[in-house]
Coordinates of C-alpha atoms in Angstrom, one line a residue:
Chain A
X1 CA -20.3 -28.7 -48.2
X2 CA -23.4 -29.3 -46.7
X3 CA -21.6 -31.4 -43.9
X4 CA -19.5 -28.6 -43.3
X5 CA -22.3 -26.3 -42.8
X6 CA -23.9 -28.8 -40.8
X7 CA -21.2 -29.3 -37.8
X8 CA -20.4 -25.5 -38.3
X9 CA -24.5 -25.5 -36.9
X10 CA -23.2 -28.0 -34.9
X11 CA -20.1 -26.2 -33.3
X12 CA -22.4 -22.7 -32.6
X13 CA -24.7 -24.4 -31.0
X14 CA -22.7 -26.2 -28.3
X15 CA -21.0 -22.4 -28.1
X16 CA -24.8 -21.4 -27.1
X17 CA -25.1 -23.6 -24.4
X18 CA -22.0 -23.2 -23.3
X19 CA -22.4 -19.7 -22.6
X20 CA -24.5 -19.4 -19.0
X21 CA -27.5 -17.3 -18.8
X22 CA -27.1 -14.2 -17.7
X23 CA -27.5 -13.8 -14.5
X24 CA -30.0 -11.1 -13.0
X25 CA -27.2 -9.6 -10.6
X26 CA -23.7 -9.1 -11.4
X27 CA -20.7 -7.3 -9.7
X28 CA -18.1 -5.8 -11.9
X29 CA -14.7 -5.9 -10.0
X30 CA -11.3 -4.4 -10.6
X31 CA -8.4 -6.3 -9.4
X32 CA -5.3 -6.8 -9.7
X33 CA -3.5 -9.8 -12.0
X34 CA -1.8 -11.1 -9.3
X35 CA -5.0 -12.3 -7.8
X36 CA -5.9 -13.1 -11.2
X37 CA -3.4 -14.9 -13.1
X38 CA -3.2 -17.1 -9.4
X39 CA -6.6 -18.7 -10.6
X40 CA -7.8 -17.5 -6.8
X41 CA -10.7 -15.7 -8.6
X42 CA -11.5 -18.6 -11.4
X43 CA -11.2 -21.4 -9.3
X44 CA -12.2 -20.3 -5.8
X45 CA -14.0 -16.9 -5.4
X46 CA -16.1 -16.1 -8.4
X47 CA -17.7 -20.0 -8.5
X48 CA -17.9 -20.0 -4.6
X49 CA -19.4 -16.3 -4.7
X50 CA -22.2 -17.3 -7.0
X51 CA -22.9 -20.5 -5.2
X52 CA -23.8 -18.8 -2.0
X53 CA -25.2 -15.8 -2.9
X54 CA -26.4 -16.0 -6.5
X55 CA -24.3 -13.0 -7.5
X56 CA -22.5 -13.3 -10.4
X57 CA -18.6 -11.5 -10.8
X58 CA -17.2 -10.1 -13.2
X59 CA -13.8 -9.1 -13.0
X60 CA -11.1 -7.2 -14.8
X61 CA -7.4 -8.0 -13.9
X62 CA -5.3 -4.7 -14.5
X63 CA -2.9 -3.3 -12.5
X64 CA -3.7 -1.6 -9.1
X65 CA -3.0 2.0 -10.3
X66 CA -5.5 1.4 -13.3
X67 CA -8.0 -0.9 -11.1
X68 CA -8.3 2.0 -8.6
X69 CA -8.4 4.7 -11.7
X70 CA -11.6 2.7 -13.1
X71 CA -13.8 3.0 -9.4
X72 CA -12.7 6.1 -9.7
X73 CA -14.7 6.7 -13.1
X74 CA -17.6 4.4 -11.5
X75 CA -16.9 1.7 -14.6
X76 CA -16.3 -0.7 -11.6
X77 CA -18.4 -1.4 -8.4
X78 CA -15.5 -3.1 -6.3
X79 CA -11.7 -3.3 -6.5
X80 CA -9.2 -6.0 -4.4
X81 CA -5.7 -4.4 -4.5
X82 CA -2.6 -4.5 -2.8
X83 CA -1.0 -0.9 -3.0
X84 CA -2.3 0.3 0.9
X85 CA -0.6 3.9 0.0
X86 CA -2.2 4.5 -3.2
X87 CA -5.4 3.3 -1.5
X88 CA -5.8 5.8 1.1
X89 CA -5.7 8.4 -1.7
X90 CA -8.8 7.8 -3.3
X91 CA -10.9 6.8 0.2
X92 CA -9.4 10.6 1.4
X93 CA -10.9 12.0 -2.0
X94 CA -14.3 9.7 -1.1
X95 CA -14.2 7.7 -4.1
X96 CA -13.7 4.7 -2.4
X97 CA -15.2 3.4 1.2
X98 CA -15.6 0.5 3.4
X99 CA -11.7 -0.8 3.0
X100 CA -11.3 -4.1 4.4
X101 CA -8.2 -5.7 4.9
X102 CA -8.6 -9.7 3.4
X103 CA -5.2 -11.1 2.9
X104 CA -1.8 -11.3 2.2
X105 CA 1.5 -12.8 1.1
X106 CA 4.6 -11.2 1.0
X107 CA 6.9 -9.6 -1.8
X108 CA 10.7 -11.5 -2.7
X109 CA 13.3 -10.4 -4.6
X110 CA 14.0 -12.9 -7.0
X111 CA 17.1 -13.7 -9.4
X112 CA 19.3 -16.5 -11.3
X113 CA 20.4 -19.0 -9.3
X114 CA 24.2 -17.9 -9.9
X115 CA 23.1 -14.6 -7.9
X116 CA 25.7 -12.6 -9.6
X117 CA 25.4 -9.3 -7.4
X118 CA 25.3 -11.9 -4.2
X119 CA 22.3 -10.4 -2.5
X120 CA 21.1 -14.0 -1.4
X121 CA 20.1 -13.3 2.3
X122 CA 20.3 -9.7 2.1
X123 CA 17.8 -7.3 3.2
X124 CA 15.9 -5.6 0.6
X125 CA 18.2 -2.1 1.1
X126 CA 21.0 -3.9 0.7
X127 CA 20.1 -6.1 -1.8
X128 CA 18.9 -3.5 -4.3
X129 CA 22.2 -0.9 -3.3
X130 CA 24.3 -4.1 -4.4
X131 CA 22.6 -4.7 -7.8
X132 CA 22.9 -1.4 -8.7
X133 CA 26.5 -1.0 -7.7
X134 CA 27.2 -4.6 -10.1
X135 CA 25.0 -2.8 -12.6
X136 CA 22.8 -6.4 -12.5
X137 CA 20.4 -6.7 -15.0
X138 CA 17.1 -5.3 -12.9
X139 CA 13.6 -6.1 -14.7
X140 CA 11.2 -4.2 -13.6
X141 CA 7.1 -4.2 -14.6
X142 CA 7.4 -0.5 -14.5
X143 CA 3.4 -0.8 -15.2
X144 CA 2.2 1.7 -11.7
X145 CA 0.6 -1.5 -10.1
X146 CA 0.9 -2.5 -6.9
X147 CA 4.2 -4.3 -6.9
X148 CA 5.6 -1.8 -8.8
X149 CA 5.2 0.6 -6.8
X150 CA 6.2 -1.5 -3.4
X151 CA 9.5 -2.1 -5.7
X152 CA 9.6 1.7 -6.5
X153 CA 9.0 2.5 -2.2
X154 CA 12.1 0.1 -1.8
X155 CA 14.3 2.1 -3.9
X156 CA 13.4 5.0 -2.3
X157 CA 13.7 3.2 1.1
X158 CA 17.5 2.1 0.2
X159 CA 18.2 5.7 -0.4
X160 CA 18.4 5.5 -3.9
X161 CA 17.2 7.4 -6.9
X162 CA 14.6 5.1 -8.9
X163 CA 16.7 3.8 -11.6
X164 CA 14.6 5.1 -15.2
X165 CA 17.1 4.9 -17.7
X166 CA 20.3 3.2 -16.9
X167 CA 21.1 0.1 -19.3
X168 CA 20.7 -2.5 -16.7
X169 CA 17.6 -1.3 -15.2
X170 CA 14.7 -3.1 -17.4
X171 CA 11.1 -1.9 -17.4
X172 CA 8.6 -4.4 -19.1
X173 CA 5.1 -2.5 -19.2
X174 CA 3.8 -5.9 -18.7
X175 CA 2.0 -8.3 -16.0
X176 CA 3.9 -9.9 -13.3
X177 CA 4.5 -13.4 -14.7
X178 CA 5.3 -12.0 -18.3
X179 CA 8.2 -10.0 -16.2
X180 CA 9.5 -12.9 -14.9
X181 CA 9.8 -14.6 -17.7
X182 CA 11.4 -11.5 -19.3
X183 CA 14.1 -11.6 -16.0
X184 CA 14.5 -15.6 -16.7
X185 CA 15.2 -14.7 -20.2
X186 CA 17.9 -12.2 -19.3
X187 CA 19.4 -13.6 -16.2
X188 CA 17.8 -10.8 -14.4
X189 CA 16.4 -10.2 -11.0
X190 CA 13.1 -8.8 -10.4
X191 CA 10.6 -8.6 -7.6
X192 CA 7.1 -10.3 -7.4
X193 CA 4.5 -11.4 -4.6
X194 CA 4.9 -14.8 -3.5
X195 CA 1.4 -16.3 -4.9
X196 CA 2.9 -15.5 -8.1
X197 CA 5.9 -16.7 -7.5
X198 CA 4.2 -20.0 -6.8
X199 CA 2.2 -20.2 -9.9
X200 CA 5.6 -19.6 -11.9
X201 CA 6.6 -22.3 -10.3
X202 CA 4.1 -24.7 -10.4
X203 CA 4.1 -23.6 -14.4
X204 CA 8.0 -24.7 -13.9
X205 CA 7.4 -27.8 -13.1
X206 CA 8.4 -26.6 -9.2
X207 CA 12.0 -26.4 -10.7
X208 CA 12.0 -22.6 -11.9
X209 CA 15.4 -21.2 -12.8
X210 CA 14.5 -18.2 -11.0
X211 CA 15.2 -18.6 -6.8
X212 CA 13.5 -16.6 -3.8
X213 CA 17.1 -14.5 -2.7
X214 CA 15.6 -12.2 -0.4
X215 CA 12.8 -12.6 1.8
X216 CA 11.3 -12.1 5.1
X217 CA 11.8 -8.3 5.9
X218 CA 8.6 -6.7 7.5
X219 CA 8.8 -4.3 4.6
X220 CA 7.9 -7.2 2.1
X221 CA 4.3 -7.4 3.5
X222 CA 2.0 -7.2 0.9
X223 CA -1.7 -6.1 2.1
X224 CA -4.7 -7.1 0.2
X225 CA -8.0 -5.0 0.6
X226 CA -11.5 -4.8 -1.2
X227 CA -12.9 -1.4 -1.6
X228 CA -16.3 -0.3 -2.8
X229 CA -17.1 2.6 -4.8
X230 CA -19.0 5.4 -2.7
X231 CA -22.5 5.2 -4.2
X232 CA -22.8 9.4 -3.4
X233 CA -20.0 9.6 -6.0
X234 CA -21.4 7.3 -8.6
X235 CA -25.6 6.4 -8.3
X236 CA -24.8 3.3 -10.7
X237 CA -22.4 2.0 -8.6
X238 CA -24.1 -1.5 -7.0
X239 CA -23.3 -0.5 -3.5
X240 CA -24.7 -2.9 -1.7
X241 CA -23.7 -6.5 -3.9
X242 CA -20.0 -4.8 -3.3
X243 CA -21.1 -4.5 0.7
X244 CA -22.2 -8.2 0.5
X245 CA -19.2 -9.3 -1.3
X246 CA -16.7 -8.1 0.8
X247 CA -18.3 -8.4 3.9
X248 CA -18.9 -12.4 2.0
X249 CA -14.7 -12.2 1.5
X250 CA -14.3 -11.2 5.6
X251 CA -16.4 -14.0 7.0
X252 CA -14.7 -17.3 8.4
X253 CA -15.9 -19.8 5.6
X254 CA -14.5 -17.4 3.1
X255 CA -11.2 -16.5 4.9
X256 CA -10.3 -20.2 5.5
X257 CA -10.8 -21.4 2.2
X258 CA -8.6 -18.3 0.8
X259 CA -6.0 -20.3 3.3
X260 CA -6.5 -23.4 1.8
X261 CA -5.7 -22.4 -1.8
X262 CA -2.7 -23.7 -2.6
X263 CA -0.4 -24.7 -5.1
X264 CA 2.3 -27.1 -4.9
X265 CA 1.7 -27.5 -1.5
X266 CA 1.9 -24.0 -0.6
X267 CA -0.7 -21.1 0.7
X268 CA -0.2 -18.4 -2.2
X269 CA -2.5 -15.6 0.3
X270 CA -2.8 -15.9 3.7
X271 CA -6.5 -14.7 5.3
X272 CA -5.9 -11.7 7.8
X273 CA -9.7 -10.2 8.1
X274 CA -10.2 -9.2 11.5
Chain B
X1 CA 9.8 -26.5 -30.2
X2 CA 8.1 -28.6 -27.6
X3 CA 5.8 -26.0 -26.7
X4 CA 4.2 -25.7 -30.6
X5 CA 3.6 -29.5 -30.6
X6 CA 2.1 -29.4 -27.5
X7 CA 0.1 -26.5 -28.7
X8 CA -1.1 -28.3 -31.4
X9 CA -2.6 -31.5 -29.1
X10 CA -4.1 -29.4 -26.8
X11 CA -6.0 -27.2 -29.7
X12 CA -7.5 -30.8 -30.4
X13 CA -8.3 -31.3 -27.1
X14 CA -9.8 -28.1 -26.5
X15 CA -11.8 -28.4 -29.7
X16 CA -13.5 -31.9 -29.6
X17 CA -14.0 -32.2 -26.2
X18 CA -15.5 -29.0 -26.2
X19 CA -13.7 -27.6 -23.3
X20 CA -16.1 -25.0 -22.0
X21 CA -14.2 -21.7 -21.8
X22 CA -13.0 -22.6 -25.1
X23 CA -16.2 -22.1 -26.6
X24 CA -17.4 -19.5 -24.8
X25 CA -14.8 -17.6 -25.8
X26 CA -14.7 -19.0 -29.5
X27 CA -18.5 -18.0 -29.4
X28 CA -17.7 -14.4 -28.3
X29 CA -15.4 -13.6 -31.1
X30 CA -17.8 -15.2 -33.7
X31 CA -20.9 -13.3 -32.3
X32 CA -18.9 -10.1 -31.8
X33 CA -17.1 -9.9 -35.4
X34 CA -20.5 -11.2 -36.9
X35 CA -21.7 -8.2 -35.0
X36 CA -19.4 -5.5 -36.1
X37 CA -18.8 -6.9 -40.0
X38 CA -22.6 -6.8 -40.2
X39 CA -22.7 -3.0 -38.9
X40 CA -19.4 -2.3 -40.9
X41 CA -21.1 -3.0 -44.2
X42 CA -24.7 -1.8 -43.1
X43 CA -22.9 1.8 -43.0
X44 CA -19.9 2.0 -45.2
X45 CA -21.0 0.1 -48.5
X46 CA -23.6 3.0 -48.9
X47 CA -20.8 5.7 -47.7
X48 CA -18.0 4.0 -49.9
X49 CA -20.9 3.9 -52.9
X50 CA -22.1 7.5 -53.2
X51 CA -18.0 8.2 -52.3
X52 CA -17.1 6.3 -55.8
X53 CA -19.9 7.2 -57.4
X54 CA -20.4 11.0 -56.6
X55 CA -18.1 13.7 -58.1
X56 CA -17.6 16.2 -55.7
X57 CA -15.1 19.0 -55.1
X58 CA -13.1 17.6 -52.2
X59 CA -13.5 14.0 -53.3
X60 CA -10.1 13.7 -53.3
X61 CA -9.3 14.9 -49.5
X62 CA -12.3 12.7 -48.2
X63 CA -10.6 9.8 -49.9
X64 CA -7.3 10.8 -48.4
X65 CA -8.7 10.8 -44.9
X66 CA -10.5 7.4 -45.3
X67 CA -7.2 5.6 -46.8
X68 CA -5.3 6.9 -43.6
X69 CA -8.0 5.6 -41.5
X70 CA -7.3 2.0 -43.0
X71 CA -4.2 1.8 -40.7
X72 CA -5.8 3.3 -37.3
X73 CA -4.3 1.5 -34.9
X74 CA -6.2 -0.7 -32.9
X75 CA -5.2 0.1 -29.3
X76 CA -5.8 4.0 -30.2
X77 CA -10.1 3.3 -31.7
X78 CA -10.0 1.1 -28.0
X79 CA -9.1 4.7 -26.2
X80 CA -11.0 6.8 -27.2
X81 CA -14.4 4.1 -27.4
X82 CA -12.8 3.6 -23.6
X83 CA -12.7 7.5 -22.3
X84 CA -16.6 7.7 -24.3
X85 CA -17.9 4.8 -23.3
X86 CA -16.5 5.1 -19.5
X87 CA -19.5 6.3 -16.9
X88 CA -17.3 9.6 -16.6
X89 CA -17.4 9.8 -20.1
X90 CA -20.1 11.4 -22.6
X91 CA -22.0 7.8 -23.8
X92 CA -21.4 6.4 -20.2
X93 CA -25.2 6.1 -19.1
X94 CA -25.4 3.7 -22.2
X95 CA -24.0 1.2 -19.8
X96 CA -22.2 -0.4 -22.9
X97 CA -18.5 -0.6 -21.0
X98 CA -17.0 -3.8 -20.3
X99 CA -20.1 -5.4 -22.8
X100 CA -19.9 -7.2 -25.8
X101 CA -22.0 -5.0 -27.8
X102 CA -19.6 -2.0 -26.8
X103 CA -16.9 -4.5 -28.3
X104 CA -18.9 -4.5 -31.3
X105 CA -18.8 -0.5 -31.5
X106 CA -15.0 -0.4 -31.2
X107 CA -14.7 -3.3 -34.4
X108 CA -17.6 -1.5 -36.5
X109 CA -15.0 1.6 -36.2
X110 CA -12.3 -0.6 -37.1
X111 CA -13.8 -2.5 -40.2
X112 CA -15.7 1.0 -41.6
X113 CA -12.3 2.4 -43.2
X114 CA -11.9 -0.9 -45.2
X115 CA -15.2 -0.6 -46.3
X116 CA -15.8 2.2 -47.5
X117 CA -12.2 2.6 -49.3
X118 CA -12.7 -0.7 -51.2
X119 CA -16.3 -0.4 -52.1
X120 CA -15.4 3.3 -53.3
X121 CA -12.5 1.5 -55.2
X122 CA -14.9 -1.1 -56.2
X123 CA -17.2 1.1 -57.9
X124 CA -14.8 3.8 -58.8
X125 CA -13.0 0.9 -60.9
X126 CA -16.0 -0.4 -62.5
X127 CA -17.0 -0.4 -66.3
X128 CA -17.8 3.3 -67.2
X129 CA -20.3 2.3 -69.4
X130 CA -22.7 0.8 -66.6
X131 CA -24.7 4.0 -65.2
X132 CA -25.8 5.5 -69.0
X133 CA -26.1 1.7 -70.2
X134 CA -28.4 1.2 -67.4
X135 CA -30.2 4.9 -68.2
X136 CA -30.9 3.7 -71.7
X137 CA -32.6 0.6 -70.4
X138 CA -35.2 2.7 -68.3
X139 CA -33.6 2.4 -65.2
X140 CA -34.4 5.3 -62.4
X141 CA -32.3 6.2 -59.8
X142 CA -32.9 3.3 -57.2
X143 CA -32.3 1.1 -60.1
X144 CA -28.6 2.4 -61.1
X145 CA -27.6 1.9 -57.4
X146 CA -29.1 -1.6 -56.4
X147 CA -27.6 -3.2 -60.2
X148 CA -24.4 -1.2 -59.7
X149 CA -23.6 -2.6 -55.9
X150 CA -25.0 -6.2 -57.6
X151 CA -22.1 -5.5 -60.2
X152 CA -19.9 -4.8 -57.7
X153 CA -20.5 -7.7 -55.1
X154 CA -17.6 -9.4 -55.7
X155 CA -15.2 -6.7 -54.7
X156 CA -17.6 -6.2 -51.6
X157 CA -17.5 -9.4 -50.6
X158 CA -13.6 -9.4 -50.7
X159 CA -13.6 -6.1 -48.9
X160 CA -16.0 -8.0 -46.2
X161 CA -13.6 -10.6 -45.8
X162 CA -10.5 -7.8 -45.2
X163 CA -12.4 -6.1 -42.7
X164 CA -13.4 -9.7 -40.8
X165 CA -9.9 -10.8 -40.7
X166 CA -8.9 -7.4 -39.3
X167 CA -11.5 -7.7 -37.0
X168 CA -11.3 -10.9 -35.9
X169 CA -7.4 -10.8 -35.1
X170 CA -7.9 -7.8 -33.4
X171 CA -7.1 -7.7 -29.7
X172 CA -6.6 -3.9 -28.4
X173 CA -10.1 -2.9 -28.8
X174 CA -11.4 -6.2 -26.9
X175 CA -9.1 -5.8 -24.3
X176 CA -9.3 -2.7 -23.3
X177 CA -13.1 -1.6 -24.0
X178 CA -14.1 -5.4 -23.1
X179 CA -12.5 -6.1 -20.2
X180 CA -11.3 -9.9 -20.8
X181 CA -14.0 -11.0 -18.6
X182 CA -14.4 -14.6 -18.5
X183 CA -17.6 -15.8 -19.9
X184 CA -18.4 -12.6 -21.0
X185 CA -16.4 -10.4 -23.2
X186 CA -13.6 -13.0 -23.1
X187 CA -12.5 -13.2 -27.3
X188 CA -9.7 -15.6 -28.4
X189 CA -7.8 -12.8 -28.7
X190 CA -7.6 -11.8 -25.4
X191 CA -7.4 -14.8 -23.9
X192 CA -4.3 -15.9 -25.8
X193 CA -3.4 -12.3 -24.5
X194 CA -4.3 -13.8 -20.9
X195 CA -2.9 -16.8 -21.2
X196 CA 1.0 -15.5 -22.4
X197 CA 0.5 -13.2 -19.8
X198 CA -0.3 -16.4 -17.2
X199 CA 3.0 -17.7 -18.9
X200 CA 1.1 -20.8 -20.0
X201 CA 2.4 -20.5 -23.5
X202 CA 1.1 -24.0 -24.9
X203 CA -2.5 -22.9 -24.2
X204 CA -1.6 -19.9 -26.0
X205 CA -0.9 -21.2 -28.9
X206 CA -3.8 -24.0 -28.7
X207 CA -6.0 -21.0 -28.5
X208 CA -3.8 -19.2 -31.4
X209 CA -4.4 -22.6 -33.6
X210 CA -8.3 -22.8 -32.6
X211 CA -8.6 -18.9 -34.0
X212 CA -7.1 -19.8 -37.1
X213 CA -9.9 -22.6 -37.5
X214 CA -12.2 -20.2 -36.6
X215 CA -10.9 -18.0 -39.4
X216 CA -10.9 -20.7 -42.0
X217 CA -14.5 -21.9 -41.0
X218 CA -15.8 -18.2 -41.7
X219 CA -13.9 -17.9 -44.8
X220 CA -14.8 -21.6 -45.9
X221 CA -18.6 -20.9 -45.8
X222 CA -17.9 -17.4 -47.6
X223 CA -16.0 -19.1 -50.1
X224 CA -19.4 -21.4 -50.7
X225 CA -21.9 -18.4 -50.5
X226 CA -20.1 -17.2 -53.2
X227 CA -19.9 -20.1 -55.0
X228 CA -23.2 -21.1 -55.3
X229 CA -24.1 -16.8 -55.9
X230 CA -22.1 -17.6 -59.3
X231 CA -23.9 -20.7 -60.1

């Protein structure tokens, strides 16, 4: 007994040191879990962040309708998001200033490599109006983040009413990567960004039964920006690390190593700060 | 099938090579549950006492309510400690969102219920005889209490154990009132959350596997507490 007690001591202490000091200044960020589940923030930005400026970040990976939701409270200093629309809203109301544009990928519409509706090559119109006249099985994260509501903007751009309830038409509540695995599971198509796309991949093995069908439209750009919570709206908001960090995000250094995160040999964001 | 074994190696990886995040995150759910079990009993074995031990008219209703608390969903306590807790909320200059101690407040809700309903069953169940026995002997008021919750340890102690293993498993509250934030409010919990969600299943369920030895470590040196209490 007493040996168990003894590497139980053992085992809480090495949990101590493990566990960094807190640091004096710390950023809390909302973002969005594609940047998240990527490992862009883990492995490159949070680290790099701290190393060059001594500010610590702490983020929260939600989607972009909830990231943008929590500046809006001031429970947040600084959001990265991808949903330019939705953005604009809450820098019109003044909840949000200093936009900056960072990166971006593109969006794809992915699906099982027997491409049952034959969309393979299609524009995104196109290829959704031909799902939904096979009645393909759709999945959709159906969660208000920013891909969802690009996907939901390119059924309204095909002329289409968003499909809600119709059987083939599947709405997960649930992070990108979990909806792809979902749309593997049922043969499915779904859309996702591309960085994600990658990182399925890579957790594939590079041989995912999912493959990019569509691609390549203009309307596929997906827009990264950081925003920073107006500190007239919310005096606890830590204006100024959020100033330092994006303006940190925007500078050359910053933007090229973004470039050069890759996996599998590929870029999963491309830097576009002017 | 693969992914279980695989699960399994990695847990021993993670473990004794004391990966890092591992036991940050291992540390997190041990200092927040110790946290919230400790609060849990600090308020509801004196709530759960006087309820067993007190007659009063609407006993009966207040029991009600505490029994249906006992199955209050998890992701519904980590709403509403959310919306007060949030700076636009009413405890938002506290500062406690996204914090481990605001964790803590979210669990101490959580375990309280079980607490109080099996202390209150605890004592309610208890030999009759005790109280007037104890009157007999001399015994004042502080007396009756402190020999009767010393009667009843046993029971606590099993309802402490309920409460941890609700708490400890628990992974709405953490989530949503902590945030997930690595290093920081990052449980096993939600990182096996995280993880799924990444679509790397086999740390997953390495991470379900290291929780379970967290589980039997707490319960292990319980077990022994309680041991040598009988000797």
């Amino acid at each position: 007994m007493k040996r168990i007690t003894l590497s139980l001591c053992t085992l809480l202490l090495t949990a101590l040191l493990a566990v960094p000091a807190f640091a004096a200044r710390t950023l809390l960020m909302a973002t969005t879990t594609s940047t998240a589940n990527t490992g862009l923030l883990d492995d490159l930005i949070v680290p790099q962040f701290k190393k060059d400026t001594g500010i610590e970040i702490k983020f929260i990976a939600v989607g972009t309708g909830k990231a943008l939701k929590m500046a809006e409270n001031g429970d947040v200093d600084v959001v990265l998001v991808h949903a330019p629309a939705a953005e604009k809203v809450y820098v019109d109301k003044g909840v949000l200033i200093d936009r900056t544009q960072l990166m971006y990928n593109d969006f794809v519409i992915i699906g099982p490599d027997s491409d049952p509706a034959g969309i393979k090559g299609m524009t995104p119109a196109k290829a959704l109006n031909a799902i939904a006249a096979k009645q393909a099985v759709f999945a959709s994260r159906g969660d208000n983040s920013g891909t969802n509501k690009k996907e939901i903007s390119l059924w309204k751009a095909a002329d289409m009413q968003v499909p809600d309830k119709e059987a083939w038409y599947v709405q997960t509540g649930q992070g990108m990567i979990s909806t792809i695995t979902v749309a593997e599971e049922k043969g499915a198509y779904t859309m996702t960004d591309r960085g994600t796309y990658i990182k399925y991949s890579a957790n594939k093995d590079g041989n995912p039964p999912l493959k990019v069908l569509v691609e390549g439209d203009p309307v596929l750009f997906n827009q990264y920006s950081a925003l920073a919570v107006n500190p007239k709206m919310h005096k606890n908001a830590k204006y100024d690390l959020a100033k330092e960090f994006i303006a940190w995000m925007a500078r050359p250094e910053t933007q090229k190593a973004i470039g050069d995160f890759k996996l599998l040999g590929k870029p999963l964001f491309t830097p576009n700060a002017q | 099938m693969d992914y279980l074994l695989q699960g399994f190696l990695h847990a021993f990886v993670l473990l004794f090579q004391g990966d890092p995040e591992t036991y940050s995150a291992v540390w997190t759910t041990v200092a927040v549950s110790t946290t919230s079990i400790c609060c849990s009993m600090l308020i509801g074995v004196p709530l759960g006492f006087s309820l067993g031990f007190n007659e009063f008219p609407g006993k009966r209703a207040v029991r009600t309510v505490v029994d249906t608390l006992l199955s209050f969903p998890t992701v519904v306590i980590g709403l509403l400690v959310y919306a007060f807790l949030s700076r636009s909320g009413p405890l938002g200059n506290m500062g406690l969102l996204f914090t481990v101690p605001g964790v803590a407040v979210g669990q101490t809700i959580l375990g309280l219920p079980i607490i109080i309903a099996m202390t209150a069953n605890a004592v309610e169940t208890m030999d009759k005889r005790l109280a007037p026995t104890l009157i007999t002997l001399g015994a004042d008021k502080r007396r009756i209490l402190r020999d009767t919750v010393l009667e009843a340890r046993f029971s606590i102690m099993l309802a402490a154990m309920a409460a941890y293993g609700r708490i400890v498993s628990e992974v709405g509250i953490s989530m949503m009132v902590g945030g997930n934030i690595k290093w920081h409010t990052r449980t096993i919990t939600t990182a096996i959350a995280l993880e799924t969600g990444k679509g790397e299943f086999e740390m997953g369920i390495a991470l379900g596997i290291v929780l379970l030895a967290v589980a039997f470590a707490v319960n292990i040196s319980a077990a022994t507490l309680r041991k040598r209490a009988t000797q």
